[in-house]
Amino acid sequence: MPGRKFLNVPGPTNLPDRVRRAMDIALEDHRAPDFPAFTKALFEDLKQVFKTTTGQIFIYPSSGTGGWEAAITNTLSPGDKVVQAVFGQFSLLWADLCRRHGLEVIQVDVEWGEGVPLDRYREILAADKSHDIKGVLVTHNETATGVASDIAGVRRILDELGHPALLYVDGVSSIASLDFRMDEWGVDLAVSGSQKGLMLPTGLGVVCASPKALAARKQAKFKRCFFDFDDMIRTNKDGWFPYTPATTLLRGLRESTDMLLEEGIDNVIARHHRFAEAVRQAVSAWGLRLCAKEPKWYSDTVSAVLVPEGADSDLVVKYAYERYQLSLGVGLNKVAGKAFRISHLGDNNELMILAALAGTEMALRDAGIDIEPGSGVGAAQEYLRASGSW
Amino acid sequence: MPGRKFLNVPGPTNLPDRVRRAMDIALEDHRAPDFPAFTKALFEDLKQVFKTTTGQIFIYPSSGTGGWEAAITNTLSPGDKVVQAVFGQFSLLWADLCRRHGLEVIQVDVEWGEGVPLDRYREILAADKSHDIKGVLVTHNETATGVASDIAGVRRILDELGHPALLYVDGVSSIASLDFRMDEWGVDLAVSGSQKGLMLPTGLGVVCASPKALAARKQAKFKRCFFDFDDMIRTNKDGWFPYTPATTLLRGLRESTDMLLEEGIDNVIARHHRFAEAVRQAVSAWGLRLCAKEPKWYSDTVSAVLVPEGADSDLVVKYAYERYQLSLGVGLNKVAGKAFRISHLGDNNELMILAALAGTEMALRDAGIDIEPGSGVGAAQEYLRASGSW
Amino acid sequence: MPGRKFLNVPGPTNLPDRVRRAMDIALEDHRAPDFPAFTKALFEDLKQVFKTTTGQIFIYPSSGTGGWEAAITNTLSPGDKVVQAVFGQFSLLWADLCRRHGLEVIQVDVEWGEGVPLDRYREILAADKSHDIKGVLVTHNETATGVASDIAGVRRILDELGHPALLYVDGVSSIASLDFRMDEWGVDLAVSGSQKGLMLPTGLGVVCASPKALAARKQAKFKRCFFDFDDMIRTNKDGWFPYTPATTLLRGLRESTDMLLEEGIDNVIARHHRFAEAVRQAVSAWGLRLCAKEPKWYSDTVSAVLVPEGADSDLVVKYAYERYQLSLGVGLNKVAGKAFRISHLGDNNELMILAALAGTEMALRDAGIDIEPGSGVGAAQEYLRASGSW
Amino acid sequence: MPGRKFLNVPGPTNLPDRVRRAMDIALEDHRAPDFPAFTKALFEDLKQVFKTTTGQIFIYPSSGTGGWEAAITNTLSPGDKVVQAVFGQFSLLWADLCRRHGLEVIQVDVEWGEGVPLDRYREILAADKSHDIKGVLVTHNETATGVASDIAGVRRILDELGHPALLYVDGVSSIASLDFRMDEWGVDLAVSGSQKGLMLPTGLGVVCASPKALAARKQAKFKRCFFDFDDMIRTNKDGWFPYTPATTLLRGLRESTDMLLEEGIDNVIARHHRFAEAVRQAVSAWGLRLCAKEPKWYSDTVSAVLVPEGADSDLVVKYAYERYQLSLGVGLNKVAGKAFRISHLGDNNELMILAALAGTEMALRDAGIDIEPGSGVGAAQEYLRASGSW
């Protein structure tokens, strides 16, 4: 098939050419004397991406799922109680991982399309006078429904109640794209992966731990080795790793971190908002609705779009890919067949977004959904022109 | 700037990933014993791209301009008479090259927006009873105005008149994208460059010569060495080159030739037609006109679009590039400020075309040209959907 | 520094250009409809690399250490007894990982420079009438000392004794380079990583499990999620993964697997033997000794070379890297300062091996070790010439 | 074949990874508004490589042969007299090019293995009282025989005689590797190509012209267009080109120029001398002789090595390539079968040189030439160790 594919799934995201080339290198000796200087600077600069000065970054050759596991197993013990809201496939999977590790999960079920329910978190935590709850888990951006949650709000509750539970945030599809503030929000464990806002191939799980989280590891009784913070702390200190690191991805991470810092994290966040809003203008022009029920839940990294009753969202995704080389995300689990997802996460510009919208328009019509051709693209164009910084 | 640029100038065209990777190699010894097997197969397969079995391909480390010079200097002599229609910047430049080499150019000036004037060619050639005219030159696709000419028509005239002049075709922006038939149309010298339909970086001038053209070189008195057919014929025969060839580009040419033959040349041509038609649907929806005056002149590789009186086409190009990372072509010479050009040449797919149209729409509006946002994209979408082969 | 570095550490190994280019691609949707066809063929073909027809391959975005953990946690339970010989840094680390997971490790300490002690394994297993020992662990190739062990011998013991323990093999630096036969040797869990014989960047842990191992997972009580076989089995069956896979590395693995199968696994093994023998000829010509005590222990992937009493092997490694851009391996733990390591693992040819030897010769002399310049290179040359297949 | 090939022909030379990656990019619009800033800086910085402040650089999409033609046709007229020494295949070809263009070549035949004969040049020029000789041509480095000539000496003669002829230097295999001083030596036309000291793929002819040379073009009557200085001067002034430039190679040239300037041109020259001397130490240790007859002729970019009477140098080259993936240069023309060539030009380091020597040793022995295995490598090692800057 001629031309290049358009990748609008919420991870992996588009690989910038600079990053691609930064990784197109010979393999290297991770025990070379000049290696530590490289890694130490990288760890330091990555902190800016997490907006932390006191946190510590851990980089695993794994994935976001590995990051979830690392965050949990290094800071909790089997049988520990955690509270966790489930409102989409990824919050569901994380809760499942917790249970499979033997945690007692107080699962707060929320309608898909909403985010973390602050009131119910408050109730549960307020009721926990004995502080049995050791962890409060929040999926910052639920990739399945395009819903972003209020992390600062959760922190406020914990603070107001004086509850000592650790705050765990799944930032896989939010960090380096949505507003995320490790220190200011008092996040204890933040989990990310390489293939989203960090604009890299899959293969790194990146975890940031607060000093309080690091202290908690002394009591954490989960068996661990591959993901153990201790081995990392001991070796990273001098720029090494406890086992062979994924050096190629680290070189890519160096480049993508440079790109993020050159653009400025807040500019990156603003750019994501602008492109997300353009997509939402298009959805509105099509006369369709988002899965996210209210503007406060709107995700700036992915939009899940509901198709009209009787239509099949999977057909949209199928035609987009087969006919127009456009990868959209399918609806998962509860929204299977009802929603498709357009990612606007990562390395995008105006025309990449408009191309995705144009392809979506064709696929919608191919799937029998009667939207006006060009209507979404036109609405997005006007928003983009009006919001441009030139 | 995040994201990737969109390249819609009529050359260089988009580099397919396969070709990019085929050239991402170590350098090699062009005198290695296994090199000839590579080059001989390449020369042979390239003939299919030119639709020739009797022609001979010459590959120079140069450009299309070098190809023009090679075609002329190998087959003509200073003072020779040639007839040549000028209807755009590139036909003009070729005529200039001929004159600077001391040819006597019977220049047929045609309004920009039209193509080769068969009647006037017929008159001139019919009047040339003594066969003083040694060459008839035609720019197959005038890149400046988006005009394609009728090569078969020129051949018919030569045949009907029994005129022995060589037929020279500038196929730089047509070969491997527009219908081109070396043998069937009796083309004697066809000139192409690497950075158009061959989907490569600039750096190769590719010339195809008919047996009659090859015979003519015996009498051709131009001084030549770098471009001399003889050195090429002598060395290419065994798979070598007279001087160091651009091996990296040759490896790329192998890949792009494979891609063309895998898709099928006629399918490549049909694809170019389909995308060109989508662009024309958009232009029509915008209420704008093409520089090409009649459908018979419409180029399937590039569309030059006239802006309304009083508007400045250069502004469209400027905004497209600066604001939307979209490279369009400016109007050249007589159409400077009056037309901009959208290339649909080379490795494109539906969304790449639609992205270019979406960017053009925004740039048009930024330049104060009041088109309906999304109108062109919508029209193109509908055409693409209707004409798809699924 | 001009020129390219020479990488002769035992992993990461040299990245072949074919593999480098196969990974130099855009990111892709791992849920695309054409993805399963790719993964299913890859899983199938990889089996040939392990010489198995009944085993099942698991590919994790992790490292060899992750592979160790996956093998253990999917098939054993906390408190289970395993027997394991320790004769180098990597067998030591694996034993450590087992203990940290709460296994009871019957550690068989062996002098560094020797391999798995069949007699002592036999004694221990014979004494285990109640079959309390659930796992027998062997490091096939101890990278720290350049020692290869007799896996078939361990299997024979188990068979002779009718002992049902699972046989775990660390094949990280042996599979796809040393002779390894999953099925014939009755290996139950074989662990490999991407950055050795598979000629890829670090980032994949590859595990192969026998049907008996798969059956054992039903009783295995370790908590697991990221490394859980079950999730993999359930999703891999249809060509998917339970979480985002490292698609870029998978594309590379496709290419490296193709390269291995094109060359033929047995030819790959023979090539490794030939280059290892060339290195040993050089070591002998230098008048130095290997860490491996007897020819039966000689590793064909890495040679650990002892420096004379009083000399400092770290200086050799330091000079090699700083002065000659040659990465050698340092001596680890018990052989720190006493041995340096030359890897001959992965994508090498004659001149790459000779270059490493030439650099080693200079570094040896720089470190005050009086070997004859060119002596090792000359000896290796003569062996290579005599053993060439032309 | 596993591993990577070793490229020791005197062009193309090894492509540095930095340059490879700098060229691994999307194609670009050479008329983009930000293009001139790029080209103008490049032209300026390249002057340092030629050691000129008053010269003007011309970059053609062509090859060194194209550069020869550009230098001649822009500054001379048919029938002009030039003096030129021929002492190898490349000086021979340049003289041939001159004659084919209709120049009257006073050819000074010199024994192959010697360089430019200053005495005979002096005689001829002294006898030319009427200054009929318009050009004095010198091949700085005769690639066929590994002979470097004394350009400064030729300039001294011209100055002493007050002879106004232009001084043409073929610097294809010398510039950016041997000591070359455009301004100090009063060179008028210097010709280079991309695939030698500039460490790029073939595809650029780079010419530097002195103010005197530029003035001469006004009288130069050769027909020219593709290679015309005028078009370049007119467009380059503002950062453009008269036709589509080879942008990918220009991006590579930017990187290789950066590399040369970062290392420092004089350090680059010293490095070439050091590696050349190491090769000569090896040749001497083998008991063989160079084609270059005296040390003053020794080339620091390529060594042509004579094989003993009765031996066949082509066999050495053949075995090196087929058995050891080492590309050496064959003997050309008068030294065909008698000499083979080892290039030490471009991006090399110690181990790359030693690998080439090790491969040469094996190939020599395979070809029945009885040298001591390891002797050359050992001698080169000792020289490299002694001459290292650490």
PDB file of C-alpha atoms in Angstrom, chain A residues 186-317:
ATOM      1  CA  GLY A 186       1.666  14.766  46.336  1.00  0.00           C
ATOM      2  CA  VAL A 187       1.670  11.743  44.104  1.00  0.00           C
ATOM      3  CA  ASP A 188       3.588   8.894  45.661  1.00  0.00           C
ATOM      4  CA  LEU A 189       3.797   6.460  42.794  1.00  0.00           C
ATOM      5  CA  ALA A 190       3.416   7.614  39.210  1.00  0.00           C
ATOM      6  CA  VAL A 191       3.538   5.058  36.442  1.00  0.00           C
ATOM      7  CA  SER A 192       4.260   5.735  32.797  1.00  0.00           C
ATOM      8  CA  GLY A 193       5.298   3.802  29.731  1.00  0.00           C
ATOM      9  CA  SER A 194       7.519   4.693  26.834  1.00  0.00           C
ATOM     10  CA  GLN A 195       4.984   4.439  24.022  1.00  0.00           C
ATOM     11  CA  LYS A 196       2.708   7.351  24.881  1.00  0.00           C
ATOM     12  CA  GLY A 197       3.713  10.898  25.763  1.00  0.00           C
ATOM     13  CA  LEU A 198       7.348   9.844  25.801  1.00  0.00           C
ATOM     14  CA  MET A 199       7.055   9.158  22.074  1.00  0.00           C
ATOM     15  CA  LEU A 200       9.091   5.966  22.055  1.00  0.00           C
ATOM     16  CA  PRO A 201       8.508   2.371  21.066  1.00  0.00           C
ATOM     17  CA  THR A 202       6.989   0.178  23.739  1.00  0.00           C
ATOM     18  CA  GLY A 203       9.601  -1.298  26.008  1.00  0.00           C
ATOM     19  CA  LEU A 204      10.102   0.918  29.020  1.00  0.00           C
ATOM     20  CA  GLY A 205       8.047   1.126  32.153  1.00  0.00           C
ATOM     21  CA  VAL A 206       8.879   4.384  33.889  1.00  0.00           C
ATOM     22  CA  VAL A 207       7.940   4.810  37.529  1.00  0.00           C
ATOM     23  CA  CYS A 208       8.442   7.804  39.743  1.00  0.00           C
ATOM     24  CA  ALA A 209       8.373   7.317  43.510  1.00  0.00           C
ATOM     25  CA  SER A 210       8.101   9.952  46.212  1.00  0.00           C
ATOM     26  CA  PRO A 211      10.348   9.857  49.286  1.00  0.00           C
ATOM     27  CA  LYS A 212       7.356   8.532  51.230  1.00  0.00           C
ATOM     28  CA  ALA A 213       6.939   5.727  48.690  1.00  0.00           C
ATOM     29  CA  LEU A 214      10.621   4.916  48.924  1.00  0.00           C
ATOM     30  CA  ALA A 215      10.353   4.725  52.682  1.00  0.00           C
ATOM     31  CA  ALA A 216       7.373   2.405  52.363  1.00  0.00           C
ATOM     32  CA  ARG A 217       9.403  -0.146  50.481  1.00  0.00           C
ATOM     33  CA  LYS A 218      11.192  -1.149  53.683  1.00  0.00           C
ATOM     34  CA  GLN A 219       7.939  -2.671  54.950  1.00  0.00           C
ATOM     35  CA  ALA A 220       6.719  -3.941  51.592  1.00  0.00           C
ATOM     36  CA  LYS A 221       6.665  -7.716  51.699  1.00  0.00           C
ATOM     37  CA  PHE A 222       5.958  -8.625  48.108  1.00  0.00           C
ATOM     38  CA  LYS A 223       8.618 -10.906  46.664  1.00  0.00           C
ATOM     39  CA  ARG A 224      10.380  -9.056  43.901  1.00  0.00           C
ATOM     40  CA  CYS A 225      13.598  -9.036  42.035  1.00  0.00           C
ATOM     41  CA  PHE A 226      13.227  -7.883  38.425  1.00  0.00           C
ATOM     42  CA  PHE A 227      11.190  -4.878  39.538  1.00  0.00           C
ATOM     43  CA  ASP A 228      12.906  -4.307  42.877  1.00  0.00           C
ATOM     44  CA  PHE A 229      13.518  -0.646  43.677  1.00  0.00           C
ATOM     45  CA  ASP A 230      16.448  -1.571  45.896  1.00  0.00           C
ATOM     46  CA  ASP A 231      18.607  -2.989  43.136  1.00  0.00           C
ATOM     47  CA  MET A 232      17.830   0.025  41.013  1.00  0.00           C
ATOM     48  CA  ILE A 233      18.581   2.503  43.783  1.00  0.00           C
ATOM     49  CA  ARG A 234      21.862   0.828  44.568  1.00  0.00           C
ATOM     50  CA  THR A 235      23.077   0.745  40.961  1.00  0.00           C
ATOM     51  CA  ASN A 236      21.388   3.806  39.429  1.00  0.00           C
ATOM     52  CA  LYS A 237      23.140   5.918  42.032  1.00  0.00           C
ATOM     53  CA  ASP A 238      26.352   5.477  40.072  1.00  0.00           C
ATOM     54  CA  GLY A 239      24.701   5.450  36.682  1.00  0.00           C
ATOM     55  CA  TRP A 240      24.445   1.684  36.290  1.00  0.00           C
ATOM     56  CA  PHE A 241      21.617  -0.805  36.198  1.00  0.00           C
ATOM     57  CA  PRO A 242      21.204  -4.111  38.026  1.00  0.00           C
ATOM     58  CA  TYR A 243      20.830  -5.967  34.752  1.00  0.00           C
ATOM     59  CA  THR A 244      21.259  -5.097  31.103  1.00  0.00           C
ATOM     60  CA  PRO A 245      19.186  -2.014  30.376  1.00  0.00           C
ATOM     61  CA  ALA A 246      17.440  -1.325  27.094  1.00  0.00           C
ATOM     62  CA  THR A 247      20.146   1.097  25.987  1.00  0.00           C
ATOM     63  CA  THR A 248      18.613   1.770  22.593  1.00  0.00           C
ATOM     64  CA  LEU A 249      15.393   2.948  24.184  1.00  0.00           C
ATOM     65  CA  LEU A 250      17.344   4.956  26.727  1.00  0.00           C
ATOM     66  CA  ARG A 251      19.068   6.792  23.886  1.00  0.00           C
ATOM     67  CA  GLY A 252      15.653   7.416  22.413  1.00  0.00           C
ATOM     68  CA  LEU A 253      14.364   8.592  25.768  1.00  0.00           C
ATOM     69  CA  ARG A 254      17.234  11.051  25.941  1.00  0.00           C
ATOM     70  CA  GLU A 255      16.111  12.511  22.630  1.00  0.00           C
ATOM     71  CA  SER A 256      12.412  12.584  23.430  1.00  0.00           C
ATOM     72  CA  THR A 257      13.115  14.150  26.812  1.00  0.00           C
ATOM     73  CA  ASP A 258      15.168  16.792  25.042  1.00  0.00           C
ATOM     74  CA  MET A 259      12.282  17.417  22.680  1.00  0.00           C
ATOM     75  CA  LEU A 260       9.817  17.772  25.546  1.00  0.00           C
ATOM     76  CA  LEU A 261      12.066  20.117  27.459  1.00  0.00           C
ATOM     77  CA  GLU A 262      12.919  22.157  24.379  1.00  0.00           C
ATOM     78  CA  GLU A 263       9.252  22.671  23.643  1.00  0.00           C
ATOM     79  CA  GLY A 264       8.548  23.148  27.346  1.00  0.00           C
ATOM     80  CA  ILE A 265       6.317  20.758  29.271  1.00  0.00           C
ATOM     81  CA  ASP A 266       3.586  23.346  29.659  1.00  0.00           C
ATOM     82  CA  ASN A 267       3.640  24.016  25.937  1.00  0.00           C
ATOM     83  CA  VAL A 268       3.391  20.298  25.309  1.00  0.00           C
ATOM     84  CA  ILE A 269       0.356  20.181  27.548  1.00  0.00           C
ATOM     85  CA  ALA A 270      -1.202  23.193  25.847  1.00  0.00           C
ATOM     86  CA  ARG A 271      -0.593  21.651  22.445  1.00  0.00           C
ATOM     87  CA  HIS A 272      -2.354  18.473  23.521  1.00  0.00           C
ATOM     88  CA  HIS A 273      -5.284  20.518  24.733  1.00  0.00           C
ATOM     89  CA  ARG A 274      -5.506  22.439  21.490  1.00  0.00           C
ATOM     90  CA  PHE A 275      -5.502  19.344  19.294  1.00  0.00           C
ATOM     91  CA  ALA A 276      -7.967  17.583  21.586  1.00  0.00           C
ATOM     92  CA  GLU A 277     -10.288  20.543  21.378  1.00  0.00           C
ATOM     93  CA  ALA A 278     -10.048  20.502  17.585  1.00  0.00           C
ATOM     94  CA  VAL A 279     -11.094  16.863  17.624  1.00  0.00           C
ATOM     95  CA  ARG A 280     -13.984  17.666  19.935  1.00  0.00           C
ATOM     96  CA  GLN A 281     -15.099  20.428  17.584  1.00  0.00           C
ATOM     97  CA  ALA A 282     -15.201  17.863  14.821  1.00  0.00           C
ATOM     98  CA  VAL A 283     -17.167  15.377  16.913  1.00  0.00           C
ATOM     99  CA  SER A 284     -19.630  18.082  17.699  1.00  0.00           C
ATOM    100  CA  ALA A 285     -19.916  19.072  14.031  1.00  0.00           C
ATOM    101  CA  TRP A 286     -20.659  15.459  13.191  1.00  0.00           C
ATOM    102  CA  GLY A 287     -23.507  15.523  15.686  1.00  0.00           C
ATOM    103  CA  LEU A 288     -21.905  12.763  17.717  1.00  0.00           C
ATOM    104  CA  ARG A 289     -21.195  12.547  21.438  1.00  0.00           C
ATOM    105  CA  LEU A 290     -18.154  11.631  23.423  1.00  0.00           C
ATOM    106  CA  CYS A 291     -18.100   8.749  25.831  1.00  0.00           C
ATOM    107  CA  ALA A 292     -16.833  11.211  28.451  1.00  0.00           C
ATOM    108  CA  LYS A 293     -20.015  12.505  30.000  1.00  0.00           C
ATOM    109  CA  GLU A 294     -19.002  16.000  30.946  1.00  0.00           C
ATOM    110  CA  PRO A 295     -16.382  18.523  29.845  1.00  0.00           C
ATOM    111  CA  LYS A 296     -14.605  18.144  33.178  1.00  0.00           C
ATOM    112  CA  TRP A 297     -13.862  14.540  32.225  1.00  0.00           C
ATOM    113  CA  TYR A 298     -12.651  15.279  28.702  1.00  0.00           C
ATOM    114  CA  SER A 299      -9.288  13.768  28.001  1.00  0.00           C
ATOM    115  CA  ASP A 300      -6.795  15.767  26.000  1.00  0.00           C
ATOM    116  CA  THR A 301      -5.012  12.643  24.827  1.00  0.00           C
ATOM    117  CA  VAL A 302      -7.782  10.451  23.485  1.00  0.00           C
ATOM    118  CA  SER A 303     -11.408  10.943  22.529  1.00  0.00           C
ATOM    119  CA  ALA A 304     -13.816   8.032  22.661  1.00  0.00           C
ATOM    120  CA  VAL A 305     -16.670   8.786  20.304  1.00  0.00           C
ATOM    121  CA  LEU A 306     -20.059   7.112  20.682  1.00  0.00           C
ATOM    122  CA  VAL A 307     -21.746   6.010  17.493  1.00  0.00           C
ATOM    123  CA  PRO A 308     -25.514   6.368  17.112  1.00  0.00           C
ATOM    124  CA  GLU A 309     -27.760   3.590  18.362  1.00  0.00           C
ATOM    125  CA  GLY A 310     -27.788   0.755  15.880  1.00  0.00           C
ATOM    126  CA  ALA A 311     -24.441   1.594  14.356  1.00  0.00           C
ATOM    127  CA  ASP A 312     -21.340  -0.511  14.911  1.00  0.00           C
ATOM    128  CA  SER A 313     -18.245   1.375  16.026  1.00  0.00           C
ATOM    129  CA  ASP A 314     -16.042  -1.572  15.123  1.00  0.00           C
ATOM    130  CA  LEU A 315     -16.986  -1.080  11.495  1.00  0.00           C
ATOM    131  CA  VAL A 316     -15.667   2.453  11.654  1.00  0.00           C
ATOM    132  CA  VAL A 317     -12.346   1.206  12.956  1.00  0.00           C
TER     133      VAL A 317
END
